[in-house]
Amino acid sequence: MTQESRQAEIQRPAVKELIKVEMIERLPELVIRAFQVATTGRPGPVVLDIPEDICHASYPFNPEDLDVPQIHQQIPNLRTRPDSHSINEAAQLLKNATRPLILAGGGIHLSDAAQTLESFAETFSLPVAHTMTGKGSISCNNPLSAGLFGRYDRIANQFIETSDCLLVIGCKLGEIATKRFTLPPKNIPVIHLEVVAEEIGRTLQPTIALWGDAKEGIKDLASVMQGTAEEQNEKRATYIEEVSKSMGNWRNSVNERLTSDEVPINMARLMHELNNELPEDAILVADGGFAVGGERREDMNARIIKSATINMHNKHNQRDTSPYILQNRRGRATRSRVFSPLLLLTIKMTPNTRVASHRSSVPFFSQTRRRIYHAKMNVKTNVQSALTDPHAPSMVRANTPSP
């Protein structure tokens, strides 16, 4: 049931583990193993690969053989704690800091630690910044919230740079979180609490490494620091006011976008109105903002160019004279619309761009290589004349209206 593709090789880089069933007798064991791997450590998807011959085989299993233990039917399940010596060292660093900052990642939610973190931050006056997946680690309305940090920060990056202690929890400190690995500065002590040991020190070496579950690690830190809460709150009162004031200034700076009357409505205004109307316990589910990144570049360009072309045609009431390019459908070459010579120029500038559909094959490219090459050369030599000459060859004819 491979549909003529090497599915296991395609899926392996995208999953936590790929388990292949080679003997039907081992199916119950491997089903339980798949759930165990998926729900322990950092949870992730697991592929259970069952070959066709196994699918068509039969075996007298007992129904209970396929029961997955309750502990592996939820996340998080097995929790670990950092060692006490490292916890004591980390607590001492935090107690001595005057401008500490917590950097929360998506691991907070995987550990079900959001409420624990917010209580910890409020008890010891510790501002919290978060990644995109860590949003919700602390309420956005909380005076301790410093918002997003990294590539898309609001105010958090400036507080990272002036911090004297960073507590990183459940965050890989990848390219986006570190703004292309320029954050945090090297001279700032870093405590890294992470459930996957290999992630600690992957992009920077922390001062103190805490290997364990986020929720349990936060609880242990709070337990060691509990006698100094009042002292820490007094010491950081001015610092907390600075964070709250900076966030307020940022909100004021974007108020024009939040209340804009532009048509069509912009996303900031839409979200602002939703925030005003939804109850406090509402749950808003949004699709991934980076979904467009998974598209082939030429597909995205084609839609952009098509949209621009249609707008120009509507505005100038011109006939659609867009050129054609070959496209593959199940190994056969057909004719498909291309909306501008700009698309052919894009092909020229990016040699690895695939110009056929998602079913493209190597034989198709070998059959059409010369056609595409000549199309590119035609554009290269004739694009200027095509923009002005209505009698230009159809392969390079432009839809651009006359000035």
CSV table of C-alpha atoms in Angstrom, one decimal, residues 158-345:
chain,number,residue,atom,x,y,z
A,158,GLN,CA,15.4,45.0,25.0
A,159,PHE,CA,14.8,43.4,28.4
A,160,ILE,CA,16.8,40.3,27.4
A,161,GLU,CA,19.8,42.5,26.6
A,162,THR,CA,19.6,44.3,29.9
A,163,SER,CA,18.8,41.2,32.0
A,164,ASP,CA,21.2,39.9,34.7
A,165,CYS,CA,19.7,36.4,34.7
A,166,LEU,CA,17.6,34.4,32.2
A,167,LEU,CA,15.5,31.4,33.1
A,168,VAL,CA,14.7,29.5,29.8
A,169,ILE,CA,11.9,26.9,30.3
A,170,GLY,CA,10.7,24.5,27.6
A,171,CYS,CA,12.3,26.3,24.7
A,172,LYS,CA,14.8,25.0,22.2
A,173,LEU,CA,16.3,28.5,21.6
A,174,GLY,CA,16.2,28.0,17.9
A,175,GLU,CA,16.7,30.4,15.1
A,176,ILE,CA,13.4,32.4,15.5
A,177,ALA,CA,13.5,32.5,19.3
A,178,THR,CA,17.1,33.8,19.3
A,179,LYS,CA,16.7,36.2,16.3
A,180,ARG,CA,19.1,34.3,14.1
A,181,PHE,CA,21.2,33.3,17.1
A,182,THR,CA,22.0,36.9,18.1
A,183,LEU,CA,20.2,36.5,21.5
A,184,PRO,CA,20.8,36.4,24.3
A,185,PRO,CA,24.1,38.2,24.8
A,186,LYS,CA,27.0,36.0,25.9
A,187,ASN,CA,27.7,37.7,29.2
A,188,ILE,CA,24.2,37.0,30.7
A,189,PRO,CA,23.9,33.9,33.1
A,190,VAL,CA,21.4,31.5,31.6
A,191,ILE,CA,19.4,28.7,33.4
A,192,HIS,CA,17.9,26.2,31.0
A,193,LEU,CA,15.1,23.9,32.1
A,194,GLU,CA,14.4,21.4,29.4
A,195,VAL,CA,12.9,17.8,29.3
A,196,VAL,CA,15.1,16.7,26.3
A,197,ALA,CA,18.7,16.6,27.5
A,198,GLU,CA,20.1,16.9,23.9
A,199,GLU,CA,18.5,20.3,23.5
A,200,ILE,CA,20.4,21.8,26.4
A,201,GLY,CA,23.5,23.5,25.0
A,202,ARG,CA,22.4,23.0,21.4
A,203,THR,CA,22.6,26.7,20.5
A,204,LEU,CA,24.3,28.1,23.6
A,205,GLN,CA,25.9,26.7,26.7
A,206,PRO,CA,23.8,27.6,29.8
A,207,THR,CA,25.3,28.6,33.1
A,208,ILE,CA,23.1,26.0,34.8
A,209,ALA,CA,21.4,23.1,33.1
A,210,LEU,CA,18.2,21.7,34.6
A,211,TRP,CA,17.2,18.4,33.0
A,212,GLY,CA,13.6,17.6,33.8
A,213,ASP,CA,9.9,18.3,33.4
A,214,ALA,CA,9.0,22.0,33.2
A,215,LYS,CA,6.2,21.9,35.8
A,216,GLU,CA,8.2,19.8,38.3
A,217,GLY,CA,11.3,22.0,37.8
A,218,ILE,CA,9.3,25.2,38.5
A,219,LYS,CA,7.8,23.7,41.6
A,220,ASP,CA,11.2,22.8,42.9
A,221,LEU,CA,12.6,26.3,42.3
A,222,ALA,CA,9.6,27.8,44.0
A,223,SER,CA,10.1,25.5,47.0
A,224,VAL,CA,13.7,26.5,47.4
A,225,MET,CA,13.0,30.3,47.0
A,226,GLN,CA,9.8,30.5,49.0
A,227,GLY,CA,11.5,32.2,52.0
A,228,THR,CA,12.7,35.1,50.0
A,229,ALA,CA,9.6,36.2,48.1
A,230,GLU,CA,9.0,39.4,49.9
A,231,GLU,CA,12.6,40.5,49.6
A,232,GLN,CA,12.6,39.8,45.8
A,233,ASN,CA,9.4,41.6,45.3
A,234,GLU,CA,10.7,44.8,46.9
A,235,LYS,CA,14.0,44.6,45.0
A,236,ARG,CA,12.3,44.4,41.6
A,237,ALA,CA,9.3,46.8,42.1
A,238,THR,CA,10.8,49.4,39.8
A,239,TYR,CA,11.8,46.8,37.3
A,240,ILE,CA,8.3,45.4,37.1
A,241,GLU,CA,6.9,48.9,36.6
A,242,GLU,CA,9.4,49.4,33.7
A,243,VAL,CA,8.2,46.3,32.0
A,244,SER,CA,4.5,47.2,32.4
A,245,LYS,CA,5.1,50.8,31.2
A,246,SER,CA,7.0,49.6,28.1
A,247,MET,CA,4.2,47.2,27.2
A,248,GLY,CA,1.7,50.0,27.6
A,249,ASN,CA,3.7,52.3,25.4
A,250,TRP,CA,3.9,49.5,22.7
A,251,ARG,CA,0.1,49.0,22.8
A,252,ASN,CA,-0.4,52.8,22.4
A,253,SER,CA,1.9,52.8,19.4
A,254,VAL,CA,-0.2,50.2,17.6
A,255,ASN,CA,-3.5,51.6,18.5
A,256,GLU,CA,-3.9,53.2,15.1
A,257,ARG,CA,-3.8,49.8,13.5
A,258,LEU,CA,-6.1,48.3,16.1
A,259,THR,CA,-8.8,50.9,15.4
A,260,SER,CA,-8.2,51.5,11.7
A,261,ASP,CA,-11.2,52.0,9.4
A,262,GLU,CA,-9.3,50.9,6.3
A,263,VAL,CA,-11.1,48.6,3.8
A,264,PRO,CA,-10.7,45.7,3.6
A,265,ILE,CA,-10.3,45.3,7.3
A,266,ASN,CA,-6.7,44.6,8.5
A,267,MET,CA,-5.9,41.7,10.7
A,268,ALA,CA,-5.0,43.9,13.7
A,269,ARG,CA,-8.4,45.5,13.7
A,270,LEU,CA,-10.1,42.1,13.3
A,271,MET,CA,-8.3,40.6,16.2
A,272,HIS,CA,-8.9,43.7,18.3
A,273,GLU,CA,-12.6,43.5,17.8
A,274,LEU,CA,-12.6,39.8,18.6
A,275,ASN,CA,-10.8,40.5,21.8
A,276,ASN,CA,-13.4,43.1,22.7
A,277,GLU,CA,-16.3,40.8,22.0
A,278,LEU,CA,-15.2,37.4,23.2
A,279,PRO,CA,-15.7,36.4,26.8
A,280,GLU,CA,-12.6,35.9,29.0
A,281,ASP,CA,-12.8,32.1,28.9
A,282,ALA,CA,-13.2,32.0,25.1
A,283,ILE,CA,-10.8,29.8,23.1
A,284,LEU,CA,-9.7,31.1,19.7
A,285,VAL,CA,-8.2,28.5,17.3
A,286,ALA,CA,-6.0,29.9,14.5
A,287,ASP,CA,-4.2,28.1,11.6
A,288,GLY,CA,-0.5,28.3,11.3
A,289,GLY,CA,0.8,31.7,10.1
A,290,PHE,CA,3.7,30.0,8.3
A,291,ALA,CA,1.5,27.7,6.2
A,292,VAL,CA,2.4,29.7,3.0
A,293,GLY,CA,6.0,28.7,3.6
A,294,GLY,CA,5.2,25.1,2.7
A,295,GLU,CA,4.1,26.1,-0.8
A,296,ARG,CA,6.4,25.8,-3.8
A,297,ARG,CA,7.8,29.2,-4.5
A,298,GLU,CA,6.6,29.3,-8.1
A,299,ASP,CA,3.0,28.4,-6.9
A,300,MET,CA,3.0,31.4,-4.6
A,301,ASN,CA,4.5,33.7,-7.3
A,302,ALA,CA,1.9,32.5,-9.8
A,303,ARG,CA,-1.0,33.3,-7.5
A,304,ILE,CA,0.5,36.8,-6.8
A,305,ILE,CA,1.1,37.4,-10.4
A,306,LYS,CA,-2.3,36.1,-11.4
A,307,SER,CA,-4.0,38.3,-8.9
A,308,ALA,CA,-2.1,41.4,-10.1
A,309,THR,CA,-2.9,40.5,-13.7
A,310,ILE,CA,-6.6,40.1,-13.1
A,311,ASN,CA,-6.6,43.4,-11.3
A,312,MET,CA,-5.0,45.1,-14.2
A,313,HIS,CA,-7.4,43.5,-16.7
A,314,ASN,CA,-10.4,44.6,-14.6
A,315,LYS,CA,-9.0,48.1,-14.4
A,316,HIS,CA,-8.1,48.5,-18.0
A,317,ASN,CA,-10.8,46.1,-19.5
A,318,GLN,CA,-8.2,44.2,-21.5
A,319,ARG,CA,-8.5,40.7,-22.9
A,320,ASP,CA,-6.5,37.9,-21.1
A,321,THR,CA,-3.5,37.2,-23.4
A,322,SER,CA,-1.4,35.3,-20.8
A,323,PRO,CA,1.1,32.9,-22.3
A,324,TYR,CA,1.4,29.1,-21.7
A,325,ILE,CA,3.9,26.7,-20.3
A,326,LEU,CA,4.0,22.9,-20.2
A,327,GLN,CA,2.8,21.1,-17.1
A,328,ASN,CA,2.8,17.5,-16.2
A,329,ARG,CA,-0.3,15.4,-15.4
A,330,ARG,CA,0.5,11.8,-14.7
A,331,GLY,CA,3.5,11.9,-16.9
A,332,ARG,CA,1.8,13.6,-19.9
A,333,ALA,CA,2.7,17.1,-20.9
A,334,THR,CA,-0.3,19.5,-21.1
A,335,ARG,CA,-0.7,23.2,-21.5
A,336,SER,CA,-1.2,25.4,-18.4
A,337,ARG,CA,-1.5,29.1,-18.1
A,338,VAL,CA,1.4,31.3,-16.9
A,339,PHE,CA,0.4,34.8,-15.9
A,340,SER,CA,3.4,36.8,-16.7
A,341,PRO,CA,6.9,36.6,-18.1
A,342,LEU,CA,8.0,37.4,-14.6
A,343,LEU,CA,7.2,33.8,-13.7
A,344,LEU,CA,9.5,32.5,-16.4
A,345,LEU,CA,12.2,34.9,-15.2
